[in-house]
mmCIF file of C-alpha atoms in Angstrom:
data_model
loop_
_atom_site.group_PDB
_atom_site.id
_atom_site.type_symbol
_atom_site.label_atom_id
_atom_site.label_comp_id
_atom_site.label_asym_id
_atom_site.label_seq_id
_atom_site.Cartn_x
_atom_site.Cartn_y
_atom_site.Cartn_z
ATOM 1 C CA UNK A 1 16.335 -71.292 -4.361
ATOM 2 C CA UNK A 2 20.144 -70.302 -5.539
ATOM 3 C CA UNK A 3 20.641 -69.520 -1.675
ATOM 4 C CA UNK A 4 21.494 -72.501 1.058
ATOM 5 C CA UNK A 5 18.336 -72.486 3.377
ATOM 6 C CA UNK A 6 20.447 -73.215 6.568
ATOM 7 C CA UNK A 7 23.158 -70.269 5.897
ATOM 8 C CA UNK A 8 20.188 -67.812 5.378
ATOM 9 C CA UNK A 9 18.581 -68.905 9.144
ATOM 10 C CA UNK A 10 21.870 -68.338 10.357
ATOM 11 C CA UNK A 11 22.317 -65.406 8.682
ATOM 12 C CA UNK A 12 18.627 -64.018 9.986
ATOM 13 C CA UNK A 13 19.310 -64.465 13.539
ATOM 14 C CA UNK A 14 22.415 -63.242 13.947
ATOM 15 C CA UNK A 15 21.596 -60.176 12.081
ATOM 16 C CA UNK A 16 18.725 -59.936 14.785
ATOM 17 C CA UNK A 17 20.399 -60.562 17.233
ATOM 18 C CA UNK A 18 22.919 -57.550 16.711
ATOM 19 C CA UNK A 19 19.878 -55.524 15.914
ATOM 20 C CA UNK A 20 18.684 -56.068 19.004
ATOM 21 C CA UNK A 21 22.007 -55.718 20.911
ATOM 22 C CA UNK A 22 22.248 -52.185 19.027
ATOM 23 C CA UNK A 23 18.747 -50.781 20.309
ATOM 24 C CA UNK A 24 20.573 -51.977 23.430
ATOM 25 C CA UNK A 25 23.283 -49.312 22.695
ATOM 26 C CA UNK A 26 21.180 -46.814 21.312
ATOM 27 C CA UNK A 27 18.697 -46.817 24.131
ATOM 28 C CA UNK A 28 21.562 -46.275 26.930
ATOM 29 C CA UNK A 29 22.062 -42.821 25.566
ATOM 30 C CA UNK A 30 18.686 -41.936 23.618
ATOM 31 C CA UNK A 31 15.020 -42.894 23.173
ATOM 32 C CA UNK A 32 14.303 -42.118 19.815
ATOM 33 C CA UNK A 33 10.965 -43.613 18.449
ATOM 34 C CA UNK A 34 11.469 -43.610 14.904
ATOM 35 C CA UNK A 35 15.299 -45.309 15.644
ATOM 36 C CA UNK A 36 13.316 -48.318 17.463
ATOM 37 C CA UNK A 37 10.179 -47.922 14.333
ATOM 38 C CA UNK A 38 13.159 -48.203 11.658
ATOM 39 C CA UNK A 39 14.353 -51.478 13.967
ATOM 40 C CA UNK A 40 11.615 -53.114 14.136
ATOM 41 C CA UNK A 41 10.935 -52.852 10.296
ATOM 42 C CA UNK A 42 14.360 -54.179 9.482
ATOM 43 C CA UNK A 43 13.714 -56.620 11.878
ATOM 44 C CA UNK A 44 9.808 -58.193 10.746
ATOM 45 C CA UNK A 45 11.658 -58.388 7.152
ATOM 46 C CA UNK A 46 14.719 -60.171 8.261
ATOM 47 C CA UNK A 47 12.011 -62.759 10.071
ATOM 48 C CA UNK A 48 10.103 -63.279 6.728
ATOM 49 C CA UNK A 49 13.544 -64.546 5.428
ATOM 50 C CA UNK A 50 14.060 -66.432 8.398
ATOM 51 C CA UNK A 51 9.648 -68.173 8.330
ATOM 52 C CA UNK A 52 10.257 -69.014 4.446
ATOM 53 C CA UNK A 53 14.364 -70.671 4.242
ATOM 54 C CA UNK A 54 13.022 -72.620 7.173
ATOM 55 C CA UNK A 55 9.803 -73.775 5.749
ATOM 56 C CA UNK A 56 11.478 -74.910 2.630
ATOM 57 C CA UNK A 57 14.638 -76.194 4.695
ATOM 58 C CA UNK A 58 11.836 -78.428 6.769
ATOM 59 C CA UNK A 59 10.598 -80.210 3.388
ATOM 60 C CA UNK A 60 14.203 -80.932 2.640
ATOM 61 C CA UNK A 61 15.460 -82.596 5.969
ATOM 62 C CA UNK A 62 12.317 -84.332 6.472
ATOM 63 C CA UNK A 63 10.728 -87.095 4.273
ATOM 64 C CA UNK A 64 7.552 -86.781 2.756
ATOM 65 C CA UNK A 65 6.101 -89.402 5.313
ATOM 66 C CA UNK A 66 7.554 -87.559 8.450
ATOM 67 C CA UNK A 67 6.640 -83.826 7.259
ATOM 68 C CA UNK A 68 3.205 -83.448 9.260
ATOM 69 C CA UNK A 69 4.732 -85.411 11.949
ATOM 70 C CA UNK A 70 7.225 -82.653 12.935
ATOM 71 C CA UNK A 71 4.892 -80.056 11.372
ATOM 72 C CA UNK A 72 2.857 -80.930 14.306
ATOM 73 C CA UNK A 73 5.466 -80.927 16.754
ATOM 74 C CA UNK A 74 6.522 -77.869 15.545
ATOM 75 C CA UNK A 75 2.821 -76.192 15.660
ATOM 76 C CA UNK A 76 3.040 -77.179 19.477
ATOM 77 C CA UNK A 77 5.901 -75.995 20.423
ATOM 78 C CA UNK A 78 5.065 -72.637 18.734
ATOM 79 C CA UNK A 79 1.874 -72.558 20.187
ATOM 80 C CA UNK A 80 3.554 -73.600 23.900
ATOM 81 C CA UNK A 81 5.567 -70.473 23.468
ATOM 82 C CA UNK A 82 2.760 -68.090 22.837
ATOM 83 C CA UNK A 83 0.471 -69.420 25.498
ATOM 84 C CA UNK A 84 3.622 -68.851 28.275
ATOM 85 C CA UNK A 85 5.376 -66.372 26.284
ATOM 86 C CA UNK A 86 3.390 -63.066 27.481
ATOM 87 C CA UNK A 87 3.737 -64.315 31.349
ATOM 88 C CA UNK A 88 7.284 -64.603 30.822
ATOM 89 C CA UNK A 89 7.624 -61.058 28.884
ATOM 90 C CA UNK A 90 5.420 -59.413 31.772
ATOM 91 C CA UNK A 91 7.567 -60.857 34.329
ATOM 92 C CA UNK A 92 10.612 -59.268 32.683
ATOM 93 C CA UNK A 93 9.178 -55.665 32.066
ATOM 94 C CA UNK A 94 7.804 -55.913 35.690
ATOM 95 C CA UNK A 95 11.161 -56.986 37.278
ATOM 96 C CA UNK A 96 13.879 -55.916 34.804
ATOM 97 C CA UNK A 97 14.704 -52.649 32.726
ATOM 98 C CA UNK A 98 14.173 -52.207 29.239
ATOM 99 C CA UNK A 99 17.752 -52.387 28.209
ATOM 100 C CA UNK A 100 18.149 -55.428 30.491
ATOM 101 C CA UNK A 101 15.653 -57.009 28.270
ATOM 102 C CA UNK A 102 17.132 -55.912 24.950
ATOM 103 C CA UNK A 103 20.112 -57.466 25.991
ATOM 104 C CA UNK A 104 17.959 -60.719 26.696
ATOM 105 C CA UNK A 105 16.299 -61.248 23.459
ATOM 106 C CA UNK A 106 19.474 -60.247 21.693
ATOM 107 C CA UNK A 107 21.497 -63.383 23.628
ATOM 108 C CA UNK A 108 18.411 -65.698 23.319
ATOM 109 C CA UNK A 109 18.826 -65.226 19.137
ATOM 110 C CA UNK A 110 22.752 -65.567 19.539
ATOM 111 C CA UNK A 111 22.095 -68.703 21.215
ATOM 112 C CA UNK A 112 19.419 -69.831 18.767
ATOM 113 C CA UNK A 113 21.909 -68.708 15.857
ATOM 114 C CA UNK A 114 24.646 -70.881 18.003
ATOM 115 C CA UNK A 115 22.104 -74.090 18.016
ATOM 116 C CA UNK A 116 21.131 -73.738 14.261
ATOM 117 C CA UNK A 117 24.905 -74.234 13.629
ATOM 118 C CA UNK A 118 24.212 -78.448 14.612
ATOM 119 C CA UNK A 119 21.558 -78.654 12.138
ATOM 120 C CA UNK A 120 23.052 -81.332 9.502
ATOM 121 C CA UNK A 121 21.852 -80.064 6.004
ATOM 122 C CA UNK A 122 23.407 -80.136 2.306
ATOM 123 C CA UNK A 123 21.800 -77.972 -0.085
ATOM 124 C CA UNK A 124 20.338 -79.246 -3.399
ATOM 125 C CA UNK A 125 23.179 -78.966 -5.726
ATOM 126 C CA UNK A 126 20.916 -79.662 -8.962
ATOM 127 C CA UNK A 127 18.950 -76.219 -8.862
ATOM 128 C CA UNK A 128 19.215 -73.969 -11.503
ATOM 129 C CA UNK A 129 22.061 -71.129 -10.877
ATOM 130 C CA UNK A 130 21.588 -69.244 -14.161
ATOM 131 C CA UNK A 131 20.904 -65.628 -13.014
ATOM 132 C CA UNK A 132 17.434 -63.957 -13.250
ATOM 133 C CA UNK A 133 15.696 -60.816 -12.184
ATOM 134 C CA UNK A 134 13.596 -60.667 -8.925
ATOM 135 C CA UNK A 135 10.725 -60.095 -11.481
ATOM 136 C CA UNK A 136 11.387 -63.015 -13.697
ATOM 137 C CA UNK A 137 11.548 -65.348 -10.847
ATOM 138 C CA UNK A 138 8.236 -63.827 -9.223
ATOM 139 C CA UNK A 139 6.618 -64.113 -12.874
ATOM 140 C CA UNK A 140 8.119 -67.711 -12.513
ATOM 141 C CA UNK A 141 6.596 -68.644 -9.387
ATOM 142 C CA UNK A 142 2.882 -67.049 -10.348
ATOM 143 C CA UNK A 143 3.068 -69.161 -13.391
ATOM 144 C CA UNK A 144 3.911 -72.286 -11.772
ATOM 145 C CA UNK A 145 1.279 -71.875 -9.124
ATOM 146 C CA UNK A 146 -1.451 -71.323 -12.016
ATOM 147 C CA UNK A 147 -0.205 -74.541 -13.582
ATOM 148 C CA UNK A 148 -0.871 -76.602 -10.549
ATOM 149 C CA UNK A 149 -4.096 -76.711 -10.540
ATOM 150 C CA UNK A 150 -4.427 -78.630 -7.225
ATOM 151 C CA UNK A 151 -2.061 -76.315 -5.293
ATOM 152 C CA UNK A 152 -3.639 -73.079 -7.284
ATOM 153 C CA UNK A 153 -7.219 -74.365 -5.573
ATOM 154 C CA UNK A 154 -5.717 -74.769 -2.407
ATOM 155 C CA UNK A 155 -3.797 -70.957 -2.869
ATOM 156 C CA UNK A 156 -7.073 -69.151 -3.426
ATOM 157 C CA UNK A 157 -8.457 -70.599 -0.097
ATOM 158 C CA UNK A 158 -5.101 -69.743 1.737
ATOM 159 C CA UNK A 159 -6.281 -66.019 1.032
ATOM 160 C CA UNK A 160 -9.597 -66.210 1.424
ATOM 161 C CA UNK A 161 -9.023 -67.379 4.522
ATOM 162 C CA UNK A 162 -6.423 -64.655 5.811
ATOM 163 C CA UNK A 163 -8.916 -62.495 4.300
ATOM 164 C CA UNK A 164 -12.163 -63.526 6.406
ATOM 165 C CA UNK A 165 -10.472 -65.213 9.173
ATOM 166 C CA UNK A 166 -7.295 -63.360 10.580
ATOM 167 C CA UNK A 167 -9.357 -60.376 11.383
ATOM 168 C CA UNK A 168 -10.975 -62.746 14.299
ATOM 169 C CA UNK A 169 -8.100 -61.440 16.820
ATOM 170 C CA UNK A 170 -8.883 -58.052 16.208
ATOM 171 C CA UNK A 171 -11.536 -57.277 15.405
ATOM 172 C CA UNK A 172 -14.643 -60.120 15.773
ATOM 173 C CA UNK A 173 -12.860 -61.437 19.170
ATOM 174 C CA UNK A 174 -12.453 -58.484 21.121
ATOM 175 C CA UNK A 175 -15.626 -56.899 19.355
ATOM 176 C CA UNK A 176 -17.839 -59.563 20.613
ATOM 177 C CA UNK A 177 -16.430 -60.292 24.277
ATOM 178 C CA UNK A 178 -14.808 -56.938 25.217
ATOM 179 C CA UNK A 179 -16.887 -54.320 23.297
ATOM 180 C CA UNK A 180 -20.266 -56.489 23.386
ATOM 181 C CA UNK A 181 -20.389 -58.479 26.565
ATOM 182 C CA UNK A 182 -18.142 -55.970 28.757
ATOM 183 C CA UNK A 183 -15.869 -58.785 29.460
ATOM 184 C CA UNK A 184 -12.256 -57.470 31.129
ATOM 185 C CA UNK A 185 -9.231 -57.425 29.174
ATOM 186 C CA UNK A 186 -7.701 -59.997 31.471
ATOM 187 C CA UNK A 187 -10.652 -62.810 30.967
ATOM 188 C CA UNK A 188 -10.328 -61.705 27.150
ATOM 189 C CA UNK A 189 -6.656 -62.895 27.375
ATOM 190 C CA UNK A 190 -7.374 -65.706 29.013
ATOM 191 C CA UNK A 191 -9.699 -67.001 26.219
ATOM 192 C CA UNK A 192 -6.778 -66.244 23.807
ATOM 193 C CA UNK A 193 -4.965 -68.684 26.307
ATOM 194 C CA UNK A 194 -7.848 -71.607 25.804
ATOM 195 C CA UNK A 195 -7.071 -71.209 21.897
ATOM 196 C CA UNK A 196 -3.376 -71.584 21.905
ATOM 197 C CA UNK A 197 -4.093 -74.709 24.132
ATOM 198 C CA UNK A 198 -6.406 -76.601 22.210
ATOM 199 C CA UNK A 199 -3.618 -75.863 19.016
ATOM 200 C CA UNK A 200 -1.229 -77.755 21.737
ATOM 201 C CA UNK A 201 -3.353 -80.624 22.345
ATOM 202 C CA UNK A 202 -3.625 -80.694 18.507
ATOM 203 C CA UNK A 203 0.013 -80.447 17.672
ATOM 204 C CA UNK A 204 0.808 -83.310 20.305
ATOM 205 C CA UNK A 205 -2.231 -85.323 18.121
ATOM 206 C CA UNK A 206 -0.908 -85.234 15.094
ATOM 207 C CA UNK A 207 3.044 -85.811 16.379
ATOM 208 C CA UNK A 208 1.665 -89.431 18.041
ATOM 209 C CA UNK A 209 -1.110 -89.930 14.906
ATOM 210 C CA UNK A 210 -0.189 -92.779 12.893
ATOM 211 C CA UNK A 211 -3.840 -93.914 12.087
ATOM 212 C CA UNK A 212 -5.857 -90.730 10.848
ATOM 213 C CA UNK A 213 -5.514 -89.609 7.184
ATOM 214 C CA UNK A 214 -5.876 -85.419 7.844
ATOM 215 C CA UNK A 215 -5.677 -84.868 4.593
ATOM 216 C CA UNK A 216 -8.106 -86.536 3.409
ATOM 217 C CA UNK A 217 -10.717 -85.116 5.715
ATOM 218 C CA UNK A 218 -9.701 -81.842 5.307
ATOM 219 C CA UNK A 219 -12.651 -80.627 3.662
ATOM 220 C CA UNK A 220 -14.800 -81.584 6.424
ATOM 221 C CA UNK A 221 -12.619 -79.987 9.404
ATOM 222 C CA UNK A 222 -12.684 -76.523 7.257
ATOM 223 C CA UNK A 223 -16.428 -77.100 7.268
ATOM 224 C CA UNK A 224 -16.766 -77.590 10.665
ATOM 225 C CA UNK A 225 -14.408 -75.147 11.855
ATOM 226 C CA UNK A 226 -16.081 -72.305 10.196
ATOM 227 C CA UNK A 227 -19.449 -73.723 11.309
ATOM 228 C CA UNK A 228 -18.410 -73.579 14.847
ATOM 229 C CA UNK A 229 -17.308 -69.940 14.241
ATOM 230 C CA UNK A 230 -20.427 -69.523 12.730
ATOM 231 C CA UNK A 231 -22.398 -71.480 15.694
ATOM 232 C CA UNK A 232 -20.243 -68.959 18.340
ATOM 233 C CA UNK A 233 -21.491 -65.831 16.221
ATOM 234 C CA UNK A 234 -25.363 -67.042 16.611
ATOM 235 C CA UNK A 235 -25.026 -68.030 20.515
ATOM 236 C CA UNK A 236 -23.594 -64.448 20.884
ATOM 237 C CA UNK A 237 -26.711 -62.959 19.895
ATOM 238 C CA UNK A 238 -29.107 -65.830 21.549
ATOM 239 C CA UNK A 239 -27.144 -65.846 24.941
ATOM 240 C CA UNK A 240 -26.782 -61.731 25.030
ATOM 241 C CA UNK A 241 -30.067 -61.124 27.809
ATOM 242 C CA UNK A 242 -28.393 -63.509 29.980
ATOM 243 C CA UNK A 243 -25.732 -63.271 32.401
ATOM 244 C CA UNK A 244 -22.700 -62.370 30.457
ATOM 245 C CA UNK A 245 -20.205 -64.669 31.367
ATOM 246 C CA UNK A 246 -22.592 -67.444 30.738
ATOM 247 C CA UNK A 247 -21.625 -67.041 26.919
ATOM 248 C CA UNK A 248 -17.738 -65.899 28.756
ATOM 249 C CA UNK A 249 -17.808 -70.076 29.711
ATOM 250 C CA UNK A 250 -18.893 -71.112 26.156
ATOM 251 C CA UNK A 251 -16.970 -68.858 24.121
ATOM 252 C CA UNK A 252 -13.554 -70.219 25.671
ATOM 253 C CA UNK A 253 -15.039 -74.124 25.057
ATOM 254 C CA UNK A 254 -15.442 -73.122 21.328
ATOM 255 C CA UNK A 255 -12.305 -70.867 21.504
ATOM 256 C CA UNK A 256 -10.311 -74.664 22.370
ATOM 257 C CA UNK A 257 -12.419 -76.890 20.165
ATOM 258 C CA UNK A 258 -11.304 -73.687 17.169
ATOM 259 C CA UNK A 259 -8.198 -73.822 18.136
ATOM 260 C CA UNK A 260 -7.610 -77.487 18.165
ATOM 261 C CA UNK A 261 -9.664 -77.730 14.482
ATOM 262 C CA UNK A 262 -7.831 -74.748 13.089
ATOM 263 C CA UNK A 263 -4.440 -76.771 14.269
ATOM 264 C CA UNK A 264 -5.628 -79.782 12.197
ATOM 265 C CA UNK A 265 -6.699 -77.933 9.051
ATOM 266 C CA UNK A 266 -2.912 -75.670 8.994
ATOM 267 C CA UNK A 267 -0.688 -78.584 9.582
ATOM 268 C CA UNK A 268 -1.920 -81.121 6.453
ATOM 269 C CA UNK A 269 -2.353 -78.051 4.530
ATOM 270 C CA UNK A 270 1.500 -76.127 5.112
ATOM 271 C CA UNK A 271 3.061 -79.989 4.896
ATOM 272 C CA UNK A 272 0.803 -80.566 1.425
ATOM 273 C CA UNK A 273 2.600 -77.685 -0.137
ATOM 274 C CA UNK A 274 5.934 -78.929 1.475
ATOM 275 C CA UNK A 275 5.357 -82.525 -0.306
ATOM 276 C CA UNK A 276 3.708 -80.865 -3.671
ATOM 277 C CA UNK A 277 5.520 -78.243 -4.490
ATOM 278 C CA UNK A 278 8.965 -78.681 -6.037
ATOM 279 C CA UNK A 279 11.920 -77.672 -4.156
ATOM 280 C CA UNK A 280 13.448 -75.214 -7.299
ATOM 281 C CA UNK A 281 9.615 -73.390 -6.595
ATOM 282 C CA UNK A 282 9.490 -73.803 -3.027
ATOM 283 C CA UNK A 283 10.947 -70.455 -1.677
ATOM 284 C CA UNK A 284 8.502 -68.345 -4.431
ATOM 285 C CA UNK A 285 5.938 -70.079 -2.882
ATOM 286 C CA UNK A 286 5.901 -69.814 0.372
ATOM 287 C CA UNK A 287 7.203 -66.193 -0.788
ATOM 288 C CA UNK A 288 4.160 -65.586 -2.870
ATOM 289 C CA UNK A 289 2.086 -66.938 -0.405
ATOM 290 C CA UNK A 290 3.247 -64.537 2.367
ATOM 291 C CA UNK A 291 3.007 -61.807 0.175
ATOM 292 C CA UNK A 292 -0.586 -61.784 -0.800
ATOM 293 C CA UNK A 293 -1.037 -63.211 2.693
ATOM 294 C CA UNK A 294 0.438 -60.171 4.405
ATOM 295 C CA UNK A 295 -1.420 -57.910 1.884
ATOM 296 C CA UNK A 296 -4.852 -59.105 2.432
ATOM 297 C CA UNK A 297 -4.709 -59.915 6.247
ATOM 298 C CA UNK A 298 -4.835 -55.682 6.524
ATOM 299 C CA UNK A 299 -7.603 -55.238 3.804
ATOM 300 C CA UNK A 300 -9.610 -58.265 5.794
ATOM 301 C CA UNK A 301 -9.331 -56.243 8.979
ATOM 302 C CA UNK A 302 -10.571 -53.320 7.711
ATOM 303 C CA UNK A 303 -13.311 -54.875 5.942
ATOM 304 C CA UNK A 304 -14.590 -56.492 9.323
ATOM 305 C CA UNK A 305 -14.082 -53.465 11.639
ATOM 306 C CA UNK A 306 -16.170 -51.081 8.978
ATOM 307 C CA UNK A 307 -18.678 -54.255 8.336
ATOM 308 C CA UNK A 308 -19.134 -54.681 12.223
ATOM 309 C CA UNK A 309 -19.396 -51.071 12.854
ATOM 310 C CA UNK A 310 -22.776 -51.176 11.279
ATOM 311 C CA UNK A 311 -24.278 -54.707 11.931
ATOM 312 C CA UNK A 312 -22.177 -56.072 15.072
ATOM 313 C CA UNK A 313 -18.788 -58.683 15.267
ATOM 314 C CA UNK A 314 -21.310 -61.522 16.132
ATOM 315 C CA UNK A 315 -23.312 -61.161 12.896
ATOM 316 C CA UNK A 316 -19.817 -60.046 10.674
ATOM 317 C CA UNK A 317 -18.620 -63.442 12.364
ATOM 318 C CA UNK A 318 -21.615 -65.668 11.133
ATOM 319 C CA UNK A 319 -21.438 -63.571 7.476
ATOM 320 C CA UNK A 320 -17.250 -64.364 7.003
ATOM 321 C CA UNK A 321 -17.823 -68.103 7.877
ATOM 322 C CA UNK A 322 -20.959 -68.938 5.808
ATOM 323 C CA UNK A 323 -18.839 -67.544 2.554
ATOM 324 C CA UNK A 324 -15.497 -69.667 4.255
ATOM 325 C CA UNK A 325 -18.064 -73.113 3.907
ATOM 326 C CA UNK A 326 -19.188 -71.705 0.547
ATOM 327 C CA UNK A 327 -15.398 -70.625 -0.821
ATOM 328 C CA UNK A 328 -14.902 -74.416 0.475
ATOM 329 C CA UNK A 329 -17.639 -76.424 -1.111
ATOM 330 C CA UNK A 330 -16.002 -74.626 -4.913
ATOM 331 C CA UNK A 331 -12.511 -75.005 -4.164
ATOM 332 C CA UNK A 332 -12.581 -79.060 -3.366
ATOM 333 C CA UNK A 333 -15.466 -78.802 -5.988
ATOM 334 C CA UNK A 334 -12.253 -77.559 -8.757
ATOM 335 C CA UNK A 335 -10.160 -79.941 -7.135
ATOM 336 C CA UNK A 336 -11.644 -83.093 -7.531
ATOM 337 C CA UNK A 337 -12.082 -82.294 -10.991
ATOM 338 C CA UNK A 338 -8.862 -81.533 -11.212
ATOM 339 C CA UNK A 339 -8.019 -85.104 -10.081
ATOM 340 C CA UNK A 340 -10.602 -86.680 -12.246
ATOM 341 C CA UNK A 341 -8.812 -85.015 -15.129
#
């Protein structure tokens, strides 16, 4: 919080972006794994930096009317890239060199770094400046969360669902279509594809929405998106002594109608905390959040592959989403007490 949000963007993609132009050097004259391994690592923390300063930076140039607005704009844009992002990236390995294309990411963060320079921001001159220990301020941060009672509800489901949920990609996905139904690789990635776009057509919703209240129903689009998850896990086992890409044709329909549902539950829920949590906490937060985030996402895959080993990704699938509605049903349960008190 003691830190201006815009200078530490900056800061993040320009270090990257010399990163990057230094595996360029490196590369020219060696190949060394663990060089491009140490990279990389320096690299996925400088980008935690960078995802947090701008999260909080968001809440502070937007107004709490406008935040899931460009939250949604933002989700499509990000999900845009990643649906054409992997046909530009094989285009490049297939065409260019891998030095060529070192030197292309490294300009494409310069010129990032050069656009982020236009942003017009002025930090929050009333936070606190007194100094404090990384472990006083994390202590902080824990203790505010717990205090909140609403945002603490909301918390717990944040990693419950990175537990159960963020495993889907690799483990219950591929498990069910590739390992299950025999499905290529390529169709597999195209169903990846029909998810990212029915995020897009939910990110362009929510930019032109002026009349639906998210929020508000966002206990009922958790409910639903886990029992379409749940829905997808049972067809899998119903549809399985039929043709195979039969269930191929429903699982991307579901995979669009997820993706579009998992869009509006992420968008209400990320511009919530941007609107409920105080700026001075904001960067613990999201900081927090990421942390046990990161830390269970791991745990939850290994839980699923071991779990699926023995009784299949379809039925692990069904399992993970029936305690998702359950986890659900308590935490809006807590919170509407919490608002009656």
């Amino acid at each position: 919080e003691k830190f201006n949000k815009k200078n530490i963007i900056l800061i993040s993609d320009f270090l990257t972006s010399i990163l990057y132009f230094i595996l360029f050097l490196y590369f020219k004259n060696s190949n060394s794994l663990i060089f491009l391994f140490l990279i990389s690592l320096i690299i996925n923390i400088i980008s935690k930096f960078f995802e947090i300063a701008s999260k909080v930076l968001f809440s502070e140039i937007n107004t709490s009317e406008t935040l899931e607005k460009y939250n949604g704009l933002q989700s499509f844009l990000e999900n845009t890239v990643m649906i054409i992002g992997p046909v530009i990236g094989t285009y490049l390995f297939t065409t260019f060199s891998f030095n060529l294309i070192l030197i292309i990411v490294s300009l494409s963060y310069f010129l990032s770094f050069l656009q982020e320079l236009f942003i017009k921001y002025e930090k929050i001159t009333n936070l606190s400046k007194e100094k404090s220990s990384f472990f006083k301020d994390f202590k902080e941060g824990i203790n505010y969360i717990k205090s909140k009672k609403i945002i603490f509800n909301f918390f717990i489901l944040a990693m419950f669902l990175n537990f159960f949920i963020a495993n889907n990609d690799e483990i219950i996905n591929p498990g069910i279509l590739i390992k299950k139904y025999q499905i290529s690789e390529k169709l597999f990635g195209f169903s990846v594809a029909c998810y990212g776009l029915g995020s897009v057509v939910a990110g362009i919703f929510i930019y032109y929405n002026k009349k639906f209240k998210l929020l508000k129903k966002l206990k009922l689009l958790f409910i639903l998106n886990s029992f379409l998850m749940c829905l997808l896990g049972l067809l899998s086992i119903i549809l399985f002594k039929y043709n195979h890409y039969i269930y191929f044709v429903v699982f991307i329909f579901f995979q669009f109608l997820i993706g579009m549902i998992t869009t509006f539950v992420n968008v209400p829920l990320i511009s919530s905390f941007q609107k409920n949590v105080e700026i001075e906490y904001q960067s613990r937060f999201f900081s927090i959040l990421s942390f046990f985030s990161n830390g269970l996402g791991p745990l939850g895959v290994l839980y699923a592959g071991y779990l699926s080993s023995y009784i299949g990704a379809d039925v692990t699938y069904i399992i993970d989403n029936i305690a998702i509605i359950i986890i659900v049903c308590l935490v809006f349960n807590n919170i509407k007490e919490a608002v009656v008190n």
